[in-house]
PDB file of N, CA and C in Angstrom:
ATOM      1  N   UNK A   1       4.670  62.576 -11.112  1.00  0.00           N
ATOM      2  CA  UNK A   1       3.963  61.535 -11.814  1.00  0.00           C
ATOM      3  C   UNK A   1       2.655  62.092 -12.368  1.00  0.00           C
ATOM      4  N   UNK A   2       2.372  61.854 -13.627  1.00  0.00           N
ATOM      5  CA  UNK A   2       1.150  62.338 -14.245  1.00  0.00           C
ATOM      6  C   UNK A   2      -0.008  61.425 -13.900  1.00  0.00           C
ATOM      7  N   UNK A   3      -1.159  62.035 -13.710  1.00  0.00           N
ATOM      8  CA  UNK A   3      -2.373  61.262 -13.481  1.00  0.00           C
ATOM      9  C   UNK A   3      -3.044  61.056 -14.832  1.00  0.00           C
ATOM     10  N   UNK A   4      -3.304  59.808 -15.189  1.00  0.00           N
ATOM     11  CA  UNK A   4      -3.947  59.502 -16.463  1.00  0.00           C
ATOM     12  C   UNK A   4      -5.392  59.135 -16.185  1.00  0.00           C
ATOM     13  N   UNK A   5      -6.317  59.759 -16.900  1.00  0.00           N
ATOM     14  CA  UNK A   5      -7.725  59.459 -16.683  1.00  0.00           C
ATOM     15  C   UNK A   5      -8.036  58.044 -17.138  1.00  0.00           C
ATOM     16  N   UNK A   6      -9.129  57.495 -16.607  1.00  0.00           N
ATOM     17  CA  UNK A   6      -9.555  56.151 -17.003  1.00  0.00           C
ATOM     18  C   UNK A   6      -9.829  56.095 -18.498  1.00  0.00           C
ATOM     19  N   UNK A   7     -10.361  57.174 -19.077  1.00  0.00           N
ATOM     20  CA  UNK A   7     -10.659  57.186 -20.501  1.00  0.00           C
ATOM     21  C   UNK A   7      -9.390  57.022 -21.315  1.00  0.00           C
ATOM     22  N   UNK A   8      -8.362  57.783 -20.987  1.00  0.00           N
ATOM     23  CA  UNK A   8      -7.102  57.706 -21.722  1.00  0.00           C
ATOM     24  C   UNK A   8      -6.479  56.329 -21.541  1.00  0.00           C
ATOM     25  N   UNK A   9      -6.509  55.814 -20.318  1.00  0.00           N
ATOM     26  CA  UNK A   9      -5.952  54.488 -20.055  1.00  0.00           C
ATOM     27  C   UNK A   9      -6.691  53.450 -20.886  1.00  0.00           C
ATOM     28  N   UNK A  10      -8.010  53.510 -20.947  1.00  0.00           N
ATOM     29  CA  UNK A  10      -8.809  52.552 -21.718  1.00  0.00           C
ATOM     30  C   UNK A  10      -8.458  52.631 -23.198  1.00  0.00           C
ATOM     31  N   UNK A  11      -8.362  53.832 -23.738  1.00  0.00           N
ATOM     32  CA  UNK A  11      -8.052  53.994 -25.158  1.00  0.00           C
ATOM     33  C   UNK A  11      -6.675  53.429 -25.457  1.00  0.00           C
ATOM     34  N   UNK A  12      -5.703  53.651 -24.578  1.00  0.00           N
ATOM     35  CA  UNK A  12      -4.361  53.107 -24.792  1.00  0.00           C
ATOM     36  C   UNK A  12      -4.389  51.583 -24.782  1.00  0.00           C
ATOM     37  N   UNK A  13      -5.138  51.003 -23.861  1.00  0.00           N
ATOM     38  CA  UNK A  13      -5.245  49.542 -23.795  1.00  0.00           C
ATOM     39  C   UNK A  13      -5.918  49.020 -25.049  1.00  0.00           C
ATOM     40  N   UNK A  14      -7.021  49.661 -25.472  1.00  0.00           N
ATOM     41  CA  UNK A  14      -7.738  49.234 -26.678  1.00  0.00           C
ATOM     42  C   UNK A  14      -6.833  49.327 -27.897  1.00  0.00           C
ATOM     43  N   UNK A  15      -6.054  50.398 -28.007  1.00  0.00           N
ATOM     44  CA  UNK A  15      -5.163  50.558 -29.163  1.00  0.00           C
ATOM     45  C   UNK A  15      -4.104  49.465 -29.176  1.00  0.00           C
ATOM     46  N   UNK A  16      -3.520  49.174 -28.012  1.00  0.00           N
ATOM     47  CA  UNK A  16      -2.510  48.120 -27.945  1.00  0.00           C
ATOM     48  C   UNK A  16      -3.119  46.777 -28.329  1.00  0.00           C
ATOM     49  N   UNK A  17      -4.326  46.511 -27.865  1.00  0.00           N
ATOM     50  CA  UNK A  17      -5.020  45.265 -28.197  1.00  0.00           C
ATOM     51  C   UNK A  17      -5.274  45.195 -29.692  1.00  0.00           C
ATOM     52  N   UNK A  18      -5.735  46.286 -30.278  1.00  0.00           N
ATOM     53  CA  UNK A  18      -6.016  46.320 -31.708  1.00  0.00           C
ATOM     54  C   UNK A  18      -4.742  46.107 -32.521  1.00  0.00           C
ATOM     55  N   UNK A  19      -3.640  46.694 -32.072  1.00  0.00           N
ATOM     56  CA  UNK A  19      -2.368  46.528 -32.778  1.00  0.00           C
ATOM     57  C   UNK A  19      -1.908  45.073 -32.747  1.00  0.00           C
ATOM     58  N   UNK A  20      -2.114  44.386 -31.619  1.00  0.00           N
ATOM     59  CA  UNK A  20      -1.746  42.972 -31.546  1.00  0.00           C
ATOM     60  C   UNK A  20      -2.578  42.152 -32.524  1.00  0.00           C
ATOM     61  N   UNK A  21      -3.858  42.484 -32.671  1.00  0.00           N
ATOM     62  CA  UNK A  21      -4.700  41.761 -33.614  1.00  0.00           C
ATOM     63  C   UNK A  21      -4.227  41.977 -35.039  1.00  0.00           C
ATOM     64  N   UNK A  22      -3.825  43.206 -35.365  1.00  0.00           N
ATOM     65  CA  UNK A  22      -3.311  43.496 -36.701  1.00  0.00           C
ATOM     66  C   UNK A  22      -2.027  42.721 -36.966  1.00  0.00           C
ATOM     67  N   UNK A  23      -1.173  42.643 -35.962  1.00  0.00           N
ATOM     68  CA  UNK A  23       0.118  41.980 -36.129  1.00  0.00           C
ATOM     69  C   UNK A  23      -0.047  40.495 -36.420  1.00  0.00           C
ATOM     70  N   UNK A  24      -1.104  39.903 -35.872  1.00  0.00           N
ATOM     71  CA  UNK A  24      -1.316  38.477 -36.101  1.00  0.00           C
ATOM     72  C   UNK A  24      -2.154  38.218 -37.347  1.00  0.00           C
ATOM     73  N   UNK A  25      -2.615  39.275 -37.997  1.00  0.00           N
ATOM     74  CA  UNK A  25      -3.409  39.120 -39.211  1.00  0.00           C
ATOM     75  C   UNK A  25      -4.840  38.699 -38.955  1.00  0.00           C
ATOM     76  N   UNK A  26      -5.286  38.812 -37.710  1.00  0.00           N
ATOM     77  CA  UNK A  26      -6.644  38.410 -37.369  1.00  0.00           C
ATOM     78  C   UNK A  26      -7.446  39.627 -36.935  1.00  0.00           C
ATOM     79  N   UNK A  27      -7.752  40.494 -37.840  1.00  0.00           N
ATOM     80  CA  UNK A  27      -8.487  41.708 -37.519  1.00  0.00           C
ATOM     81  C   UNK A  27      -9.923  41.362 -37.159  1.00  0.00           C
ATOM     82  N   UNK A  28     -10.289  41.583 -35.912  1.00  0.00           N
ATOM     83  CA  UNK A  28     -11.645  41.283 -35.463  1.00  0.00           C
ATOM     84  C   UNK A  28     -12.543  42.514 -35.455  1.00  0.00           C
ATOM     85  N   UNK A  29     -11.957  43.684 -35.297  1.00  0.00           N
ATOM     86  CA  UNK A  29     -12.735  44.914 -35.245  1.00  0.00           C
ATOM     87  C   UNK A  29     -11.829  46.097 -35.550  1.00  0.00           C
ATOM     88  N   UNK A  30     -12.458  47.210 -35.782  1.00  0.00           N
ATOM     89  CA  UNK A  30     -11.683  48.433 -35.940  1.00  0.00           C
ATOM     90  C   UNK A  30     -12.145  49.421 -34.883  1.00  0.00           C
ATOM     91  N   UNK A  31     -11.246  50.258 -34.464  1.00  0.00           N
ATOM     92  CA  UNK A  31     -11.573  51.226 -33.438  1.00  0.00           C
ATOM     93  C   UNK A  31     -11.711  52.596 -34.077  1.00  0.00           C
ATOM     94  N   UNK A  32     -12.787  53.255 -33.774  1.00  0.00           N
ATOM     95  CA  UNK A  32     -13.016  54.582 -34.299  1.00  0.00           C
ATOM     96  C   UNK A  32     -11.972  55.543 -33.740  1.00  0.00           C
ATOM     97  N   UNK A  33     -11.573  56.508 -34.548  1.00  0.00           N
ATOM     98  CA  UNK A  33     -10.606  57.501 -34.075  1.00  0.00           C
ATOM     99  C   UNK A  33     -11.308  58.750 -33.561  1.00  0.00           C
ATOM    100  N   UNK A  34     -12.621  58.795 -33.667  1.00  0.00           N
ATOM    101  CA  UNK A  34     -13.361  59.945 -33.175  1.00  0.00           C
ATOM    102  C   UNK A  34     -14.132  59.551 -31.929  1.00  0.00           C
ATOM    103  N   UNK A  35     -14.166  60.481 -30.987  1.00  0.00           N
ATOM    104  CA  UNK A  35     -14.897  60.248 -29.753  1.00  0.00           C
ATOM    105  C   UNK A  35     -15.908  61.366 -29.599  1.00  0.00           C
ATOM    106  N   UNK A  36     -17.160  60.988 -29.549  1.00  0.00           N
ATOM    107  CA  UNK A  36     -18.223  61.966 -29.342  1.00  0.00           C
ATOM    108  C   UNK A  36     -19.066  61.475 -28.183  1.00  0.00           C
ATOM    109  N   UNK A  37     -18.774  61.993 -27.003  1.00  0.00           N
ATOM    110  CA  UNK A  37     -19.478  61.559 -25.814  1.00  0.00           C
ATOM    111  C   UNK A  37     -20.148  62.759 -25.171  1.00  0.00           C
ATOM    112  N   UNK A  38     -21.437  62.694 -25.112  1.00  0.00           N
ATOM    113  CA  UNK A  38     -22.202  63.699 -24.398  1.00  0.00           C
ATOM    114  C   UNK A  38     -23.314  62.945 -23.700  1.00  0.00           C
ATOM    115  N   UNK A  39     -23.208  62.840 -22.394  1.00  0.00           N
ATOM    116  CA  UNK A  39     -24.181  62.052 -21.669  1.00  0.00           C
ATOM    117  C   UNK A  39     -24.665  62.799 -20.453  1.00  0.00           C
ATOM    118  N   UNK A  40     -25.965  62.707 -20.256  1.00  0.00           N
ATOM    119  CA  UNK A  40     -26.554  63.255 -19.046  1.00  0.00           C
ATOM    120  C   UNK A  40     -26.833  62.124 -18.061  1.00  0.00           C
ATOM    121  N   UNK A  41     -26.416  60.907 -18.450  1.00  0.00           N
ATOM    122  CA  UNK A  41     -26.661  59.745 -17.601  1.00  0.00           C
ATOM    123  C   UNK A  41     -25.520  59.564 -16.609  1.00  0.00           C
ATOM    124  N   UNK A  42     -25.854  58.933 -15.490  1.00  0.00           N
ATOM    125  CA  UNK A  42     -24.833  58.652 -14.492  1.00  0.00           C
ATOM    126  C   UNK A  42     -24.013  57.444 -14.922  1.00  0.00           C
ATOM    127  N   UNK A  43     -22.852  57.288 -14.297  1.00  0.00           N
ATOM    128  CA  UNK A  43     -22.003  56.129 -14.573  1.00  0.00           C
ATOM    129  C   UNK A  43     -22.750  54.835 -14.254  1.00  0.00           C
ATOM    130  N   UNK A  44     -23.567  54.840 -13.202  1.00  0.00           N
ATOM    131  CA  UNK A  44     -24.341  53.649 -12.842  1.00  0.00           C
ATOM    132  C   UNK A  44     -25.349  53.278 -13.928  1.00  0.00           C
ATOM    133  N   UNK A  45     -25.996  54.287 -14.516  1.00  0.00           N
ATOM    134  CA  UNK A  45     -26.968  54.016 -15.589  1.00  0.00           C
ATOM    135  C   UNK A  45     -26.272  53.429 -16.814  1.00  0.00           C
ATOM    136  N   UNK A  46     -25.141  53.995 -17.174  1.00  0.00           N
ATOM    137  CA  UNK A  46     -24.399  53.506 -18.337  1.00  0.00           C
ATOM    138  C   UNK A  46     -23.870  52.099 -18.055  1.00  0.00           C
ATOM    139  N   UNK A  47     -23.379  51.877 -16.833  1.00  0.00           N
ATOM    140  CA  UNK A  47     -22.878  50.563 -16.453  1.00  0.00           C
ATOM    141  C   UNK A  47     -23.980  49.506 -16.573  1.00  0.00           C
ATOM    142  N   UNK A  48     -25.182  49.845 -16.188  1.00  0.00           N
ATOM    143  CA  UNK A  48     -26.294  48.892 -16.306  1.00  0.00           C
ATOM    144  C   UNK A  48     -26.573  48.562 -17.773  1.00  0.00           C
ATOM    145  N   UNK A  49     -26.464  49.555 -18.652  1.00  0.00           N
ATOM    146  CA  UNK A  49     -26.649  49.292 -20.081  1.00  0.00           C
ATOM    147  C   UNK A  49     -25.539  48.387 -20.625  1.00  0.00           C
ATOM    148  N   UNK A  50     -24.318  48.577 -20.142  1.00  0.00           N
ATOM    149  CA  UNK A  50     -23.203  47.707 -20.545  1.00  0.00           C
ATOM    150  C   UNK A  50     -23.498  46.270 -20.108  1.00  0.00           C
ATOM    151  N   UNK A  51     -23.930  46.109 -18.875  1.00  0.00           N
ATOM    152  CA  UNK A  51     -24.255  44.768 -18.367  1.00  0.00           C
ATOM    153  C   UNK A  51     -25.373  44.124 -19.179  1.00  0.00           C
ATOM    154  N   UNK A  52     -26.385  44.914 -19.528  1.00  0.00           N
ATOM    155  CA  UNK A  52     -27.500  44.393 -20.326  1.00  0.00           C
ATOM    156  C   UNK A  52     -27.030  43.960 -21.716  1.00  0.00           C
ATOM    157  N   UNK A  53     -26.126  44.723 -22.302  1.00  0.00           N
ATOM    158  CA  UNK A  53     -25.570  44.365 -23.607  1.00  0.00           C
ATOM    159  C   UNK A  53     -24.875  43.014 -23.534  1.00  0.00           C
ATOM    160  N   UNK A  54     -24.065  42.807 -22.507  1.00  0.00           N
ATOM    161  CA  UNK A  54     -23.368  41.525 -22.348  1.00  0.00           C
ATOM    162  C   UNK A  54     -24.351  40.380 -22.116  1.00  0.00           C
ATOM    163  N   UNK A  55     -25.405  40.633 -21.327  1.00  0.00           N
ATOM    164  CA  UNK A  55     -26.411  39.586 -21.100  1.00  0.00           C
ATOM    165  C   UNK A  55     -27.106  39.212 -22.398  1.00  0.00           C
ATOM    166  N   UNK A  56     -27.488  40.223 -23.193  1.00  0.00           N
ATOM    167  CA  UNK A  56     -28.167  39.958 -24.468  1.00  0.00           C
ATOM    168  C   UNK A  56     -27.271  39.211 -25.445  1.00  0.00           C
ATOM    169  N   UNK A  57     -25.974  39.485 -25.399  1.00  0.00           N
ATOM    170  CA  UNK A  57     -25.052  38.899 -26.371  1.00  0.00           C
ATOM    171  C   UNK A  57     -24.706  37.454 -26.050  1.00  0.00           C
ATOM    172  N   UNK A  58     -24.957  37.023 -24.836  1.00  0.00           N
ATOM    173  CA  UNK A  58     -24.573  35.680 -24.440  1.00  0.00           C
ATOM    174  C   UNK A  58     -23.072  35.537 -24.237  1.00  0.00           C
ATOM    175  N   UNK A  59     -22.365  36.646 -24.093  1.00  0.00           N
ATOM    176  CA  UNK A  59     -20.929  36.597 -23.817  1.00  0.00           C
ATOM    177  C   UNK A  59     -20.039  36.786 -25.036  1.00  0.00           C
ATOM    178  N   UNK A  60     -20.627  36.856 -26.228  1.00  0.00           N
ATOM    179  CA  UNK A  60     -19.852  37.082 -27.451  1.00  0.00           C
ATOM    180  C   UNK A  60     -20.480  38.242 -28.209  1.00  0.00           C
ATOM    181  N   UNK A  61     -19.725  39.316 -28.389  1.00  0.00           N
ATOM    182  CA  UNK A  61     -20.250  40.506 -29.048  1.00  0.00           C
ATOM    183  C   UNK A  61     -20.053  40.440 -30.552  1.00  0.00           C
ATOM    184  N   UNK A  62     -21.095  40.837 -31.290  1.00  0.00           N
ATOM    185  CA  UNK A  62     -20.973  40.986 -32.738  1.00  0.00           C
ATOM    186  C   UNK A  62     -20.195  42.273 -33.013  1.00  0.00           C
ATOM    187  N   UNK A  63     -19.890  42.527 -34.253  1.00  0.00           N
ATOM    188  CA  UNK A  63     -19.172  43.752 -34.615  1.00  0.00           C
ATOM    189  C   UNK A  63     -19.974  44.981 -34.176  1.00  0.00           C
ATOM    190  N   UNK A  64     -21.259  44.971 -34.443  1.00  0.00           N
ATOM    191  CA  UNK A  64     -22.097  46.108 -34.064  1.00  0.00           C
ATOM    192  C   UNK A  64     -22.168  46.257 -32.554  1.00  0.00           C
ATOM    193  N   UNK A  65     -22.301  45.139 -31.843  1.00  0.00           N
ATOM    194  CA  UNK A  65     -22.361  45.189 -30.387  1.00  0.00           C
ATOM    195  C   UNK A  65     -21.035  45.656 -29.802  1.00  0.00           C
ATOM    196  N   UNK A  66     -19.928  45.272 -30.429  1.00  0.00           N
ATOM    197  CA  UNK A  66     -18.609  45.696 -29.947  1.00  0.00           C
ATOM    198  C   UNK A  66     -18.457  47.210 -30.098  1.00  0.00           C
ATOM    199  N   UNK A  67     -18.943  47.756 -31.200  1.00  0.00           N
ATOM    200  CA  UNK A  67     -18.901  49.210 -31.392  1.00  0.00           C
ATOM    201  C   UNK A  67     -19.750  49.908 -30.329  1.00  0.00           C
ATOM    202  N   UNK A  68     -20.929  49.349 -30.050  1.00  0.00           N
ATOM    203  CA  UNK A  68     -21.792  49.914 -29.008  1.00  0.00           C
ATOM    204  C   UNK A  68     -21.097  49.822 -27.649  1.00  0.00           C
ATOM    205  N   UNK A  69     -20.461  48.680 -27.378  1.00  0.00           N
ATOM    206  CA  UNK A  69     -19.743  48.490 -26.119  1.00  0.00           C
ATOM    207  C   UNK A  69     -18.639  49.538 -25.952  1.00  0.00           C
ATOM    208  N   UNK A  70     -17.863  49.761 -26.998  1.00  0.00           N
ATOM    209  CA  UNK A  70     -16.790  50.754 -26.931  1.00  0.00           C
ATOM    210  C   UNK A  70     -17.355  52.138 -26.644  1.00  0.00           C
ATOM    211  N   UNK A  71     -18.452  52.478 -27.322  1.00  0.00           N
ATOM    212  CA  UNK A  71     -19.086  53.777 -27.089  1.00  0.00           C
ATOM    213  C   UNK A  71     -19.569  53.891 -25.650  1.00  0.00           C
ATOM    214  N   UNK A  72     -20.188  52.829 -25.150  1.00  0.00           N
ATOM    215  CA  UNK A  72     -20.707  52.846 -23.785  1.00  0.00           C
ATOM    216  C   UNK A  72     -19.595  52.944 -22.742  1.00  0.00           C
ATOM    217  N   UNK A  73     -18.489  52.240 -22.957  1.00  0.00           N
ATOM    218  CA  UNK A  73     -17.384  52.298 -22.001  1.00  0.00           C
ATOM    219  C   UNK A  73     -16.798  53.703 -21.948  1.00  0.00           C
ATOM    220  N   UNK A  74     -16.665  54.340 -23.088  1.00  0.00           N
ATOM    221  CA  UNK A  74     -16.167  55.719 -23.094  1.00  0.00           C
ATOM    222  C   UNK A  74     -17.157  56.662 -22.414  1.00  0.00           C
ATOM    223  N   UNK A  75     -18.449  56.433 -22.652  1.00  0.00           N
ATOM    224  CA  UNK A  75     -19.472  57.246 -21.985  1.00  0.00           C
ATOM    225  C   UNK A  75     -19.411  57.027 -20.478  1.00  0.00           C
ATOM    226  N   UNK A  76     -19.250  55.755 -20.083  1.00  0.00           N
ATOM    227  CA  UNK A  76     -19.151  55.438 -18.653  1.00  0.00           C
ATOM    228  C   UNK A  76     -17.945  56.140 -18.032  1.00  0.00           C
ATOM    229  N   UNK A  77     -16.797  56.083 -18.713  1.00  0.00           N
ATOM    230  CA  UNK A  77     -15.581  56.703 -18.185  1.00  0.00           C
ATOM    231  C   UNK A  77     -15.750  58.208 -18.038  1.00  0.00           C
ATOM    232  N   UNK A  78     -16.460  58.821 -18.973  1.00  0.00           N
ATOM    233  CA  UNK A  78     -16.681  60.266 -18.891  1.00  0.00           C
ATOM    234  C   UNK A  78     -17.624  60.614 -17.746  1.00  0.00           C
ATOM    235  N   UNK A  79     -18.565  59.715 -17.435  1.00  0.00           N
ATOM    236  CA  UNK A  79     -19.544  59.977 -16.391  1.00  0.00           C
ATOM    237  C   UNK A  79     -19.053  59.573 -15.006  1.00  0.00           C
ATOM    238  N   UNK A  80     -18.071  58.688 -14.945  1.00  0.00           N
ATOM    239  CA  UNK A  80     -17.583  58.182 -13.656  1.00  0.00           C
ATOM    240  C   UNK A  80     -16.866  59.282 -12.893  1.00  0.00           C
ATOM    241  N   UNK A  81     -17.052  59.311 -11.584  1.00  0.00           N
ATOM    242  CA  UNK A  81     -16.336  60.316 -10.784  1.00  0.00           C
ATOM    243  C   UNK A  81     -14.825  60.102 -10.921  1.00  0.00           C
ATOM    244  N   UNK A  82     -14.107  61.184 -11.096  1.00  0.00           N
ATOM    245  CA  UNK A  82     -12.653  61.115 -11.247  1.00  0.00           C
ATOM    246  C   UNK A  82     -12.007  61.251  -9.875  1.00  0.00           C
ATOM    247  N   UNK A  83     -11.093  60.359  -9.578  1.00  0.00           N
ATOM    248  CA  UNK A  83     -10.339  60.446  -8.326  1.00  0.00           C
ATOM    249  C   UNK A  83      -8.867  60.627  -8.662  1.00  0.00           C
ATOM    250  N   UNK A  84      -8.251  61.577  -8.017  1.00  0.00           N
ATOM    251  CA  UNK A  84      -6.819  61.831  -8.260  1.00  0.00           C
ATOM    252  C   UNK A  84      -6.001  60.928  -7.348  1.00  0.00           C
ATOM    253  N   UNK A  85      -4.986  60.297  -7.923  1.00  0.00           N
ATOM    254  CA  UNK A  85      -4.096  59.458  -7.143  1.00  0.00           C
ATOM    255  C   UNK A  85      -2.974  60.316  -6.557  1.00  0.00           C
ATOM    256  N   UNK A  86      -2.580  59.998  -5.354  1.00  0.00           N
ATOM    257  CA  UNK A  86      -1.479  60.727  -4.736  1.00  0.00           C
ATOM    258  C   UNK A  86      -0.163  60.337  -5.390  1.00  0.00           C
ATOM    259  N   UNK A  87       0.668  61.319  -5.661  1.00  0.00           N
ATOM    260  CA  UNK A  87       1.947  61.058  -6.316  1.00  0.00           C
ATOM    261  C   UNK A  87       2.943  60.476  -5.373  1.00  0.00           C
TER     262      UNK A  87
END
């Protein structure tokens, strides 16, 4: 059994979600195909920024905030400790 990183799992989920939106004709956002993540911050620091973004938004993200959220989640996944699952 292959171990899939949280980042890959998240991207697959996001892509499937985006495809469902396209199929219904209700495009709410677009997902960037490029990933540029370089962070010296810990997963906890990035997680706090994600929480602050949601608090500021009042629970509904604008297009710009959604792009920031996607970037932050990928940064968080890259910074989070990786644990291997037993096969």
